[in-house]
mmCIF file of C-alpha atoms in Angstrom:
data_model
loop_
_atom_site.group_PDB
_atom_site.id
_atom_site.type_symbol
_atom_site.label_atom_id
_atom_site.label_comp_id
_atom_site.label_asym_id
_atom_site.label_seq_id
_atom_site.Cartn_x
_atom_site.Cartn_y
_atom_site.Cartn_z
ATOM 1 C CA MET A 1 -49.314 -11.022 -29.393
ATOM 2 C CA LEU A 2 -49.828 -12.318 -25.870
ATOM 3 C CA LYS A 3 -46.813 -14.645 -26.161
ATOM 4 C CA LYS A 4 -44.642 -11.766 -27.394
ATOM 5 C CA SER A 5 -45.728 -9.579 -24.496
ATOM 6 C CA THR A 6 -45.061 -12.404 -22.060
ATOM 7 C CA LYS A 7 -41.569 -12.872 -23.421
ATOM 8 C CA LEU A 8 -40.869 -9.173 -23.151
ATOM 9 C CA ILE A 9 -42.124 -9.068 -19.547
ATOM 10 C CA PHE A 10 -40.002 -12.145 -18.708
ATOM 11 C CA ALA A 11 -36.926 -10.649 -20.326
ATOM 12 C CA ALA A 12 -37.431 -7.356 -18.495
ATOM 13 C CA ALA A 13 -37.754 -9.223 -15.232
ATOM 14 C CA VAL A 14 -34.565 -11.182 -15.836
ATOM 15 C CA CYS A 15 -32.715 -7.927 -16.627
ATOM 16 C CA ALA A 16 -34.043 -6.318 -13.511
ATOM 17 C CA VAL A 17 -32.961 -9.177 -11.332
ATOM 18 C CA ALA A 18 -29.522 -9.290 -12.949
ATOM 19 C CA PHE A 19 -29.148 -5.534 -12.518
ATOM 20 C CA SER A 20 -30.133 -5.846 -8.823
ATOM 21 C CA ILE A 21 -27.547 -8.596 -8.287
ATOM 22 C CA TYR A 22 -24.858 -6.523 -9.968
ATOM 23 C CA VAL A 23 -25.613 -3.396 -7.930
ATOM 24 C CA ARG A 24 -25.711 -5.433 -4.724
ATOM 25 C CA SER A 25 -22.175 -6.659 -5.482
ATOM 26 C CA LEU A 26 -21.033 -3.006 -5.461
ATOM 27 C CA VAL A 27 -22.470 -2.221 -2.025
ATOM 28 C CA PRO A 28 -20.081 -2.986 0.861
ATOM 29 C CA GLY A 29 -21.245 -4.594 4.086
ATOM 30 C CA ASP A 30 -19.503 -2.009 6.260
ATOM 31 C CA MET A 31 -19.283 1.750 5.729
ATOM 32 C CA TYR A 32 -17.970 4.784 7.648
ATOM 33 C CA PHE A 33 -19.427 8.265 7.841
ATOM 34 C CA VAL A 34 -18.699 11.471 9.733
ATOM 35 C CA LYS A 35 -21.044 12.079 12.635
ATOM 36 C CA GLY A 36 -24.059 14.143 11.554
ATOM 37 C CA GLU A 37 -23.594 13.221 7.933
ATOM 38 C CA ASN A 38 -26.612 11.744 6.057
ATOM 39 C CA PRO A 39 -25.441 8.238 4.957
ATOM 40 C CA SER A 40 -25.366 7.973 1.165
ATOM 41 C CA ILE A 41 -23.164 6.429 -1.508
ATOM 42 C CA LYS A 42 -22.226 9.128 -4.012
ATOM 43 C CA SER A 43 -20.731 6.636 -6.440
ATOM 44 C CA LEU A 44 -24.008 4.668 -6.446
ATOM 45 C CA PRO A 45 -26.803 7.334 -6.736
ATOM 46 C CA MET A 46 -29.372 4.663 -7.471
ATOM 47 C CA VAL A 47 -28.842 3.168 -4.014
ATOM 48 C CA THR A 48 -30.394 4.652 -0.839
ATOM 49 C CA LEU A 49 -29.578 3.786 2.759
ATOM 50 C CA SER A 50 -32.427 3.563 5.266
ATOM 51 C CA PRO A 51 -32.162 2.770 9.020
ATOM 52 C CA ARG A 52 -33.552 -0.671 9.684
ATOM 53 C CA ASP A 53 -35.108 0.465 12.959
ATOM 54 C CA SER A 54 -35.701 4.185 13.198
ATOM 55 C CA THR A 55 -37.187 3.887 16.735
ATOM 56 C CA SER A 56 -34.027 2.466 18.360
ATOM 57 C CA SER A 57 -31.434 3.844 16.058
ATOM 58 C CA SER A 58 -30.511 6.917 18.107
ATOM 59 C CA ALA A 59 -29.956 4.871 21.264
ATOM 60 C CA ALA A 60 -27.885 2.297 19.423
ATOM 61 C CA ASN A 61 -25.833 5.082 17.821
ATOM 62 C CA ALA A 62 -25.146 6.699 21.188
ATOM 63 C CA ALA A 63 -24.013 3.398 22.651
ATOM 64 C CA SER A 64 -21.997 1.809 19.876
ATOM 65 C CA GLN A 65 -21.575 4.380 17.111
ATOM 66 C CA GLN A 66 -22.847 1.755 14.700
ATOM 67 C CA LEU A 67 -26.175 1.302 12.985
ATOM 68 C CA ALA A 68 -27.694 -1.272 10.650
ATOM 69 C CA TYR A 69 -29.072 0.234 7.436
ATOM 70 C CA THR A 70 -30.787 -1.395 4.478
ATOM 71 C CA ALA A 71 -29.432 -0.587 1.036
ATOM 72 C CA LYS A 72 -32.295 -0.287 -1.475
ATOM 73 C CA LEU A 73 -32.203 0.000 -5.199
ATOM 74 C CA PHE A 74 -34.127 3.144 -6.247
ATOM 75 C CA GLY A 75 -35.425 3.262 -2.680
ATOM 76 C CA ILE A 76 -37.609 0.230 -3.330
ATOM 77 C CA VAL A 77 -35.744 -3.077 -3.822
ATOM 78 C CA PRO A 78 -33.824 -4.275 -0.701
ATOM 79 C CA LEU A 79 -30.247 -5.260 -1.596
ATOM 80 C CA ARG A 80 -28.430 -5.959 1.619
ATOM 81 C CA THR A 81 -27.803 -4.864 5.184
ATOM 82 C CA VAL A 82 -24.996 -2.311 5.646
ATOM 83 C CA ASN A 83 -23.325 -1.737 8.993
ATOM 84 C CA VAL A 84 -22.789 2.016 9.242
ATOM 85 C CA SER A 85 -20.257 3.329 11.688
ATOM 86 C CA THR A 86 -19.903 6.982 12.548
ATOM 87 C CA HIS A 87 -16.760 8.841 13.614
ATOM 88 C CA THR A 88 -15.601 12.346 14.168
ATOM 89 C CA GLY A 89 -14.179 13.760 10.946
ATOM 90 C CA ARG A 90 -10.388 13.548 10.804
ATOM 91 C CA THR A 91 -8.540 16.666 9.649
ATOM 92 C CA VAL A 92 -4.964 16.279 8.460
ATOM 93 C CA SER A 93 -2.186 18.332 6.871
ATOM 94 C CA VAL A 94 -2.162 17.305 3.210
ATOM 95 C CA ALA A 95 1.288 16.999 1.671
ATOM 96 C CA GLY A 96 2.294 15.902 -1.870
ATOM 97 C CA THR A 97 5.965 16.500 -1.085
ATOM 98 C CA PRO A 98 8.780 14.047 -1.887
ATOM 99 C CA PHE A 99 10.490 12.153 0.937
ATOM 100 C CA GLY A 100 13.250 9.590 1.211
ATOM 101 C CA ILE A 101 12.849 6.258 2.959
ATOM 102 C CA LYS A 102 15.622 4.195 4.570
ATOM 103 C CA MET A 103 14.504 0.775 5.778
ATOM 104 C CA PHE A 104 16.283 -2.067 7.552
ATOM 105 C CA SER A 105 14.667 -5.451 7.439
ATOM 106 C CA ASP A 106 13.957 -7.805 10.346
ATOM 107 C CA GLY A 107 16.243 -10.575 9.091
ATOM 108 C CA VAL A 108 17.943 -10.737 5.694
ATOM 109 C CA MET A 109 16.158 -11.402 2.392
ATOM 110 C CA VAL A 110 17.551 -13.839 -0.198
ATOM 111 C CA VAL A 111 17.810 -11.808 -3.431
ATOM 112 C CA GLY A 112 20.053 -14.039 -5.585
ATOM 113 C CA PHE A 113 22.090 -17.159 -6.028
ATOM 114 C CA SER A 114 25.498 -17.893 -7.527
ATOM 115 C CA ASP A 115 27.487 -21.063 -8.209
ATOM 116 C CA ILE A 116 30.671 -21.509 -6.206
ATOM 117 C CA GLN A 117 33.887 -22.929 -7.628
ATOM 118 C CA THR A 118 35.013 -25.924 -5.547
ATOM 119 C CA PRO A 119 37.573 -28.694 -6.164
ATOM 120 C CA SER A 120 34.684 -31.032 -7.025
ATOM 121 C CA GLY A 121 32.956 -28.587 -9.406
ATOM 122 C CA TYR A 122 30.497 -25.721 -9.162
ATOM 123 C CA ARG A 123 28.011 -25.915 -6.333
ATOM 124 C CA CYS A 124 25.344 -23.734 -4.662
ATOM 125 C CA PRO A 125 24.536 -24.918 -1.106
ATOM 126 C CA ALA A 126 21.692 -22.398 -0.671
ATOM 127 C CA ARG A 127 19.919 -23.562 -3.825
ATOM 128 C CA ALA A 128 20.565 -27.224 -2.914
ATOM 129 C CA ALA A 129 18.873 -26.552 0.475
ATOM 130 C CA GLN A 130 15.828 -25.333 -1.571
ATOM 131 C CA LEU A 131 15.937 -21.768 -0.364
ATOM 132 C CA LYS A 132 14.082 -19.409 -2.736
ATOM 133 C CA LEU A 133 14.215 -15.751 -3.736
ATOM 134 C CA GLY A 134 12.306 -13.676 -1.230
ATOM 135 C CA ASP A 135 12.909 -15.989 1.699
ATOM 136 C CA VAL A 136 13.732 -13.990 4.857
ATOM 137 C CA ILE A 137 16.414 -15.601 6.987
ATOM 138 C CA ILE A 138 15.960 -14.772 10.683
ATOM 139 C CA LYS A 139 18.228 -17.324 12.435
ATOM 140 C CA LEU A 140 21.316 -19.474 11.744
ATOM 141 C CA ASP A 141 21.642 -22.378 14.208
ATOM 142 C CA GLY A 142 19.182 -20.572 16.477
ATOM 143 C CA VAL A 143 21.211 -17.281 16.463
ATOM 144 C CA LYS A 144 19.279 -14.283 15.233
ATOM 145 C CA VAL A 145 20.779 -12.493 12.180
ATOM 146 C CA GLN A 146 19.787 -9.020 10.983
ATOM 147 C CA SER A 147 22.570 -7.928 8.634
ATOM 148 C CA ASN A 148 24.621 -9.156 5.669
ATOM 149 C CA SER A 149 27.779 -9.000 7.740
ATOM 150 C CA GLU A 150 26.305 -11.168 10.527
ATOM 151 C CA VAL A 151 25.454 -13.870 7.976
ATOM 152 C CA GLU A 152 28.882 -13.696 6.384
ATOM 153 C CA ASP A 153 30.734 -13.788 9.712
ATOM 154 C CA PHE A 154 28.660 -16.757 10.914
ATOM 155 C CA ILE A 155 29.372 -18.802 7.747
ATOM 156 C CA VAL A 156 33.140 -18.021 7.728
ATOM 157 C CA LYS A 157 33.344 -18.973 11.439
ATOM 158 C CA ASN A 158 31.177 -22.085 11.045
ATOM 159 C CA ARG A 159 33.225 -23.326 8.054
ATOM 160 C CA ASP A 160 31.816 -26.552 6.498
ATOM 161 C CA LYS A 161 29.586 -27.547 9.460
ATOM 162 C CA PRO A 162 25.889 -28.062 8.638
ATOM 163 C CA VAL A 163 23.814 -24.981 9.427
ATOM 164 C CA THR A 164 20.146 -24.930 10.448
ATOM 165 C CA VAL A 165 18.581 -22.055 8.575
ATOM 166 C CA THR A 166 15.368 -20.638 10.053
ATOM 167 C CA PHE A 167 13.480 -18.477 7.567
ATOM 168 C CA LEU A 168 10.105 -17.029 6.669
ATOM 169 C CA ARG A 169 8.413 -17.825 3.344
ATOM 170 C CA ASP A 170 5.188 -15.908 2.705
ATOM 171 C CA GLY A 171 4.842 -15.374 6.447
ATOM 172 C CA VAL A 172 5.322 -19.090 7.355
ATOM 173 C CA GLN A 173 8.361 -20.029 9.463
ATOM 174 C CA MET A 174 10.407 -22.942 8.053
ATOM 175 C CA GLU A 175 13.799 -24.609 8.549
ATOM 176 C CA VAL A 176 16.324 -26.274 6.286
ATOM 177 C CA GLN A 177 19.820 -27.699 6.605
ATOM 178 C CA MET A 178 22.574 -26.045 4.538
ATOM 179 C CA VAL A 179 26.271 -27.033 4.290
ATOM 180 C CA PRO A 180 28.685 -24.231 3.215
ATOM 181 C CA VAL A 181 31.503 -25.108 0.774
ATOM 182 C CA MET A 182 35.002 -23.732 0.271
ATOM 183 C CA ASP A 183 35.214 -21.254 -2.554
ATOM 184 C CA SER A 184 38.579 -22.245 -4.113
ATOM 185 C CA SER A 185 38.917 -18.880 -5.884
ATOM 186 C CA VAL A 186 39.111 -16.925 -2.622
ATOM 187 C CA ASN A 187 39.717 -19.686 -0.018
ATOM 188 C CA ILE A 188 36.699 -18.848 2.210
ATOM 189 C CA TYR A 189 33.534 -20.738 2.976
ATOM 190 C CA ARG A 190 30.328 -19.543 1.212
ATOM 191 C CA THR A 191 26.694 -20.570 0.713
ATOM 192 C CA GLY A 192 26.045 -19.296 -2.870
ATOM 193 C CA MET A 193 23.280 -16.911 -1.800
ATOM 194 C CA TRP A 194 23.091 -13.138 -1.942
ATOM 195 C CA VAL A 195 21.157 -11.427 0.852
ATOM 196 C CA ARG A 196 19.983 -7.839 1.510
ATOM 197 C CA ASP A 197 19.321 -6.173 4.833
ATOM 198 C CA SER A 198 18.241 -2.705 3.843
ATOM 199 C CA SER A 199 16.470 -0.660 1.181
ATOM 200 C CA ALA A 200 16.164 3.002 0.227
ATOM 201 C CA GLY A 201 13.999 4.951 -2.154
ATOM 202 C CA VAL A 202 11.945 8.020 -2.930
ATOM 203 C CA GLY A 203 8.183 8.432 -2.662
ATOM 204 C CA THR A 204 5.467 10.991 -2.016
ATOM 205 C CA MET A 205 4.117 11.970 1.391
ATOM 206 C CA THR A 206 0.333 11.848 1.541
ATOM 207 C CA PHE A 207 -0.515 13.568 4.820
ATOM 208 C CA TYR A 208 0.460 14.345 8.394
ATOM 209 C CA ASP A 209 -1.681 13.804 11.463
ATOM 210 C CA VAL A 210 -0.827 16.833 13.517
ATOM 211 C CA GLN A 211 -2.460 15.657 16.758
ATOM 212 C CA GLN A 212 -0.793 12.249 16.817
ATOM 213 C CA GLY A 213 2.519 13.508 15.289
ATOM 214 C CA MET A 214 2.429 10.856 12.593
ATOM 215 C CA PHE A 215 2.829 10.655 8.823
ATOM 216 C CA ALA A 216 1.333 8.492 6.038
ATOM 217 C CA GLY A 217 2.931 8.036 2.657
ATOM 218 C CA LEU A 218 3.230 6.001 -0.600
ATOM 219 C CA GLY A 219 -0.200 4.350 -0.454
ATOM 220 C CA HIS A 220 1.422 0.943 -0.917
ATOM 221 C CA GLY A 221 4.044 -1.091 0.880
ATOM 222 C CA ILE A 222 7.775 -1.038 0.063
ATOM 223 C CA LYS A 223 8.975 -4.138 -1.739
ATOM 224 C CA ASP A 224 12.455 -5.431 -2.409
ATOM 225 C CA THR A 225 13.541 -4.366 -5.889
ATOM 226 C CA ASP A 226 14.760 -7.774 -6.966
ATOM 227 C CA THR A 227 12.201 -10.148 -5.451
ATOM 228 C CA GLN A 228 9.137 -7.846 -5.273
ATOM 229 C CA LYS A 229 8.496 -9.200 -1.750
ATOM 230 C CA ASP A 230 7.325 -6.948 1.074
ATOM 231 C CA ILE A 231 10.220 -5.870 3.269
ATOM 232 C CA ARG A 232 9.805 -7.174 6.844
ATOM 233 C CA LEU A 233 10.549 -4.041 8.821
ATOM 234 C CA LEU A 234 12.972 -3.850 11.685
ATOM 235 C CA SER A 235 13.538 -0.131 11.642
ATOM 236 C CA GLY A 236 13.382 2.776 9.264
ATOM 237 C CA GLU A 237 13.579 6.500 8.893
ATOM 238 C CA ILE A 238 12.478 9.258 6.529
ATOM 239 C CA VAL A 239 14.599 12.136 5.267
ATOM 240 C CA ASN A 240 14.116 15.255 3.115
ATOM 241 C CA VAL A 241 14.435 14.898 -0.612
ATOM 242 C CA ARG A 242 14.731 17.199 -3.641
ATOM 243 C CA ILE A 243 13.454 15.955 -6.987
ATOM 244 C CA THR A 244 16.192 16.535 -9.623
ATOM 245 C CA GLY A 245 14.609 15.028 -12.724
ATOM 246 C CA CYS A 246 11.784 13.023 -14.248
ATOM 247 C CA THR A 247 11.963 10.237 -16.812
ATOM 248 C CA PRO A 248 8.518 10.442 -18.509
ATOM 249 C CA SER A 249 6.311 7.420 -18.716
ATOM 250 C CA ALA A 250 5.367 5.974 -22.139
ATOM 251 C CA ASN A 251 2.980 3.126 -22.868
ATOM 252 C CA GLY A 252 4.845 -0.058 -22.088
ATOM 253 C CA GLN A 253 7.450 1.650 -19.827
ATOM 254 C CA ALA A 254 6.782 3.420 -16.546
ATOM 255 C CA GLY A 255 8.817 6.570 -15.944
ATOM 256 C CA GLU A 256 10.522 7.547 -12.706
ATOM 257 C CA LEU A 257 11.132 10.576 -10.501
ATOM 258 C CA LYS A 258 14.820 11.065 -9.638
ATOM 259 C CA GLY A 259 15.689 12.584 -6.334
ATOM 260 C CA VAL A 260 18.592 13.166 -3.910
ATOM 261 C CA PHE A 261 18.556 13.081 -0.134
ATOM 262 C CA THR A 262 19.197 16.663 0.997
ATOM 263 C CA SER A 263 20.124 15.822 4.593
ATOM 264 C CA GLN A 264 21.618 12.953 6.574
ATOM 265 C CA PHE A 265 19.359 13.764 9.482
ATOM 266 C CA ALA A 266 16.112 11.912 9.845
ATOM 267 C CA THR A 267 12.829 13.835 9.976
ATOM 268 C CA GLY A 268 10.849 10.866 11.287
ATOM 269 C CA ARG A 269 10.801 7.174 12.113
ATOM 270 C CA VAL A 270 9.010 4.447 10.124
ATOM 271 C CA TRP A 271 6.810 2.293 12.338
ATOM 272 C CA ALA A 272 4.960 0.182 9.766
ATOM 273 C CA ASN A 273 5.372 -1.000 6.180
ATOM 274 C CA SER A 274 1.901 -2.184 5.269
ATOM 275 C CA THR A 275 -0.094 -3.066 2.148
ATOM 276 C CA ASN A 276 -1.470 0.475 1.773
ATOM 277 C CA GLY A 277 1.506 2.631 2.835
ATOM 278 C CA VAL A 278 4.294 3.448 5.221
ATOM 279 C CA TYR A 279 3.484 5.071 8.548
ATOM 280 C CA GLY A 280 5.372 6.413 11.492
ATOM 281 C CA ARG A 281 6.353 9.268 13.732
ATOM 282 C CA ILE A 282 7.172 12.698 12.309
ATOM 283 C CA PHE A 283 9.403 14.848 14.523
ATOM 284 C CA VAL A 284 7.857 18.151 13.478
ATOM 285 C CA ALA A 285 4.398 17.930 11.861
ATOM 286 C CA PRO A 286 3.421 20.751 9.466
ATOM 287 C CA THR A 287 0.193 22.578 10.465
ATOM 288 C CA ASP A 288 -0.646 24.174 7.101
ATOM 289 C CA ASN A 289 -2.861 22.848 4.316
ATOM 290 C CA MET A 290 -5.296 21.325 6.808
ATOM 291 C CA ILE A 291 -8.081 19.380 5.119
ATOM 292 C CA GLN A 292 -10.842 16.901 6.119
ATOM 293 C CA VAL A 293 -10.546 13.268 5.166
ATOM 294 C CA ALA A 294 -13.489 11.941 3.117
ATOM 295 C CA SER A 295 -15.175 8.599 3.754
ATOM 296 C CA PRO A 296 -15.192 6.186 0.839
ATOM 297 C CA ALA A 297 -18.924 6.758 0.436
ATOM 298 C CA GLU A 298 -18.261 10.385 -0.333
ATOM 299 C CA VAL A 299 -15.990 9.718 -3.280
ATOM 300 C CA GLN A 300 -17.592 9.890 -6.690
ATOM 301 C CA THR A 301 -16.518 9.479 -10.283
ATOM 302 C CA GLY A 302 -15.641 12.759 -11.902
ATOM 303 C CA PRO A 303 -13.011 15.514 -11.757
ATOM 304 C CA ALA A 304 -10.521 15.790 -8.915
ATOM 305 C CA THR A 305 -6.948 16.982 -8.427
ATOM 306 C CA ILE A 306 -3.699 15.564 -7.116
ATOM 307 C CA LEU A 307 -0.818 17.219 -5.335
ATOM 308 C CA THR A 308 2.525 15.951 -6.509
ATOM 309 C CA THR A 309 6.138 17.139 -6.942
ATOM 310 C CA ILE A 310 8.014 16.499 -10.165
ATOM 311 C CA ASP A 311 10.643 19.219 -9.676
ATOM 312 C CA GLY A 312 12.292 20.588 -6.553
ATOM 313 C CA THR A 313 10.587 20.217 -3.129
ATOM 314 C CA LYS A 314 7.211 21.911 -3.489
ATOM 315 C CA PRO A 315 4.085 20.211 -4.855
ATOM 316 C CA GLN A 316 1.763 21.569 -7.494
ATOM 317 C CA GLU A 317 -1.890 20.747 -8.080
ATOM 318 C CA TYR A 318 -2.889 18.920 -11.256
ATOM 319 C CA GLU A 319 -6.226 17.850 -12.695
ATOM 320 C CA ILE A 320 -7.282 14.181 -12.841
ATOM 321 C CA PHE A 321 -10.470 12.238 -13.357
ATOM 322 C CA ILE A 322 -11.708 9.453 -11.085
ATOM 323 C CA GLU A 323 -13.001 6.820 -13.503
ATOM 324 C CA LYS A 324 -13.970 3.970 -11.270
ATOM 325 C CA ILE A 325 -14.643 3.347 -7.568
ATOM 326 C CA ALA A 326 -14.565 -0.122 -5.997
ATOM 327 C CA LEU A 327 -16.121 0.078 -2.539
ATOM 328 C CA THR A 328 -16.009 -3.714 -2.177
ATOM 329 C CA SER A 329 -12.477 -4.230 -3.501
ATOM 330 C CA SER A 330 -10.389 -6.811 -1.613
ATOM 331 C CA ASN A 331 -7.269 -4.992 -2.668
ATOM 332 C CA GLN A 332 -6.489 -2.480 0.097
ATOM 333 C CA ASN A 333 -4.627 -0.089 -2.198
ATOM 334 C CA LYS A 334 -6.613 -0.459 -5.468
ATOM 335 C CA ASN A 335 -9.899 1.230 -4.551
ATOM 336 C CA MET A 336 -10.130 3.660 -7.471
ATOM 337 C CA VAL A 337 -8.993 3.987 -11.063
ATOM 338 C CA VAL A 338 -7.758 7.513 -11.903
ATOM 339 C CA ARG A 339 -6.638 9.214 -15.080
ATOM 340 C CA ILE A 340 -4.308 12.172 -15.494
ATOM 341 C CA THR A 341 -6.020 14.889 -17.565
ATOM 342 C CA ASP A 342 -3.799 17.908 -16.858
ATOM 343 C CA SER A 343 -1.844 18.790 -20.002
ATOM 344 C CA ARG A 344 1.071 20.195 -17.903
ATOM 345 C CA LEU A 345 1.623 16.951 -16.088
ATOM 346 C CA LEU A 346 1.162 14.876 -19.202
ATOM 347 C CA GLU A 347 3.785 17.000 -20.961
ATOM 348 C CA LYS A 348 6.303 16.759 -18.114
ATOM 349 C CA ALA A 349 5.742 13.184 -16.904
ATOM 350 C CA GLY A 350 3.729 11.458 -19.630
ATOM 351 C CA GLY A 351 1.288 10.279 -16.972
ATOM 352 C CA ILE A 352 1.906 8.556 -13.673
ATOM 353 C CA VAL A 353 5.533 7.736 -12.861
ATOM 354 C CA GLN A 354 7.328 5.759 -10.144
ATOM 355 C CA GLY A 355 7.903 7.987 -7.154
ATOM 356 C CA MET A 356 4.480 9.621 -7.566
ATOM 357 C CA SER A 357 2.936 6.952 -5.318
ATOM 358 C CA GLY A 358 1.336 8.609 -2.291
ATOM 359 C CA SER A 359 0.330 11.769 -4.188
ATOM 360 C CA PRO A 360 -2.892 12.932 -2.363
ATOM 361 C CA ILE A 361 -6.141 13.199 -4.288
ATOM 362 C CA ILE A 362 -8.508 16.069 -3.528
ATOM 363 C CA GLN A 363 -12.208 16.129 -4.474
ATOM 364 C CA ASN A 364 -14.830 18.588 -3.345
ATOM 365 C CA GLY A 365 -12.418 20.127 -0.830
ATOM 366 C CA LYS A 366 -11.641 16.827 0.941
ATOM 367 C CA LEU A 367 -8.800 14.317 0.859
ATOM 368 C CA VAL A 368 -10.231 11.235 -0.777
ATOM 369 C CA GLY A 369 -7.168 9.130 -1.500
ATOM 370 C CA ALA A 370 -3.661 8.744 -2.919
ATOM 371 C CA VAL A 371 -2.189 7.450 -6.134
ATOM 372 C CA THR A 372 -0.612 3.944 -5.794
ATOM 373 C CA HIS A 373 0.081 2.336 -9.163
ATOM 374 C CA VAL A 374 0.508 3.074 -12.829
ATOM 375 C CA PHE A 375 -0.997 1.017 -15.668
ATOM 376 C CA VAL A 376 2.168 0.181 -17.624
ATOM 377 C CA ASN A 377 0.322 -0.070 -20.951
ATOM 378 C CA GLN A 378 -1.877 2.992 -20.283
ATOM 379 C CA VAL A 379 0.411 5.302 -18.260
ATOM 380 C CA GLN A 380 -2.087 8.150 -17.976
ATOM 381 C CA ARG A 381 -4.171 5.814 -15.824
ATOM 382 C CA GLY A 382 -3.551 4.008 -12.521
ATOM 383 C CA TYR A 383 -4.928 2.825 -9.156
ATOM 384 C CA ALA A 384 -5.500 4.821 -6.009
ATOM 385 C CA VAL A 385 -6.220 3.978 -2.364
ATOM 386 C CA PHE A 386 -8.966 5.484 -0.199
ATOM 387 C CA ALA A 387 -7.567 8.033 2.309
ATOM 388 C CA GLN A 388 -9.775 6.437 5.001
ATOM 389 C CA ASN A 389 -7.949 3.090 4.505
ATOM 390 C CA MET A 390 -4.663 4.913 5.165
ATOM 391 C CA ILE A 391 -6.122 6.527 8.293
ATOM 392 C CA PHE A 392 -7.083 3.086 9.631
ATOM 393 C CA SER A 393 -3.612 1.694 8.916
ATOM 394 C CA MET A 394 -1.932 4.703 10.518
ATOM 395 C CA ASP A 395 -4.034 4.364 13.682
ATOM 396 C CA ASN A 396 -3.255 0.659 13.833
ATOM 397 C CA ALA A 397 0.470 1.352 13.472
ATOM 398 C CA ALA A 398 0.184 3.790 16.390
ATOM 399 C CA LYS A 399 -1.554 1.207 18.584
ATOM 400 C CA VAL A 400 0.978 -1.535 17.732
ATOM 401 C CA HIS A 401 3.881 0.755 18.460
ATOM 402 C CA LYS A 402 2.354 1.882 21.761
ATOM 403 C CA ASN A 403 1.713 -1.694 22.860
ATOM 404 C CA ALA A 404 5.234 -2.740 21.815
ATOM 405 C CA GLY A 405 6.780 0.200 23.623
#
């Protein structure tokens, strides 16, 4: 009997330790809260946050706006130290409207190869030089190139002379030698590579910062359609769009919003194409639909709504369910798993579709995030980014632009 009791106690202790380790892995080392708010993690109700030094906390808070808290399991078992920063609550104009994006890359991206007919047979100088899809060419013989035409004119003028190609591969600058060949079918010199200098598409605007005159949209970066590499931004602009149709999603195949640009005049400039969205200046910021941005710790699993537009230019509100929250996720735009529950949206779109990225998520009267991805094999579900992460990226884009200007 004693042995059995001992085994049960040991097993219970092991389970308790394992559970503590698991919960600790869910608690981030840094958190943000609105000033005056009692720090707590709504998605982890079994965890409490207690100031490590209540005597000096108020002085530290006044000086640095940051405090050290201890995260405890059930208020008893210490898990880890959490650095808590406080800030004034940000209020933004929530959107959910479609917008068009025109982007020009800093350099030209290699998006394809083709063999060239020469008197000595078919050849591809670019492939022979070991260039790869997604490489961004920034210079030819030390001369900066930023468009398809500049690359073509340089090669035609250079003829069959060896060319030093300076390019970026996964952010690392490299160089190779490439020798163009005569294409006997058209009698011009070519390299056998296809390059792209611009991109355009449709997405959903998440919010506007009225005070800064900035916008935030998409919730993820813009990638080249062929290579799926992030576009290295030179310049960009946003324009008004009207959604004209929707191809519904079905398991195994993501659907798509179809839209048309309704004006040739830009409504804003793109300053940054980052992992968790596109950001920039808006010429005229809307001042309606003002809402406070929630900190990640305020988000909890349960019902919520999204604002999205699947017809015309005005968004509608639809019901969703936040299934999972990852406060410690290393993916900047995959902080939540959400599921569409609104029968109207499921009937019209089948679930999440391409073009819906950036649709703002509202919970308990606050902006908590934006839709970013669809699960192709479970199209009612997808990922979402914390709104606070988008705020940080937007503020950083503003600082970089200010310093550059």
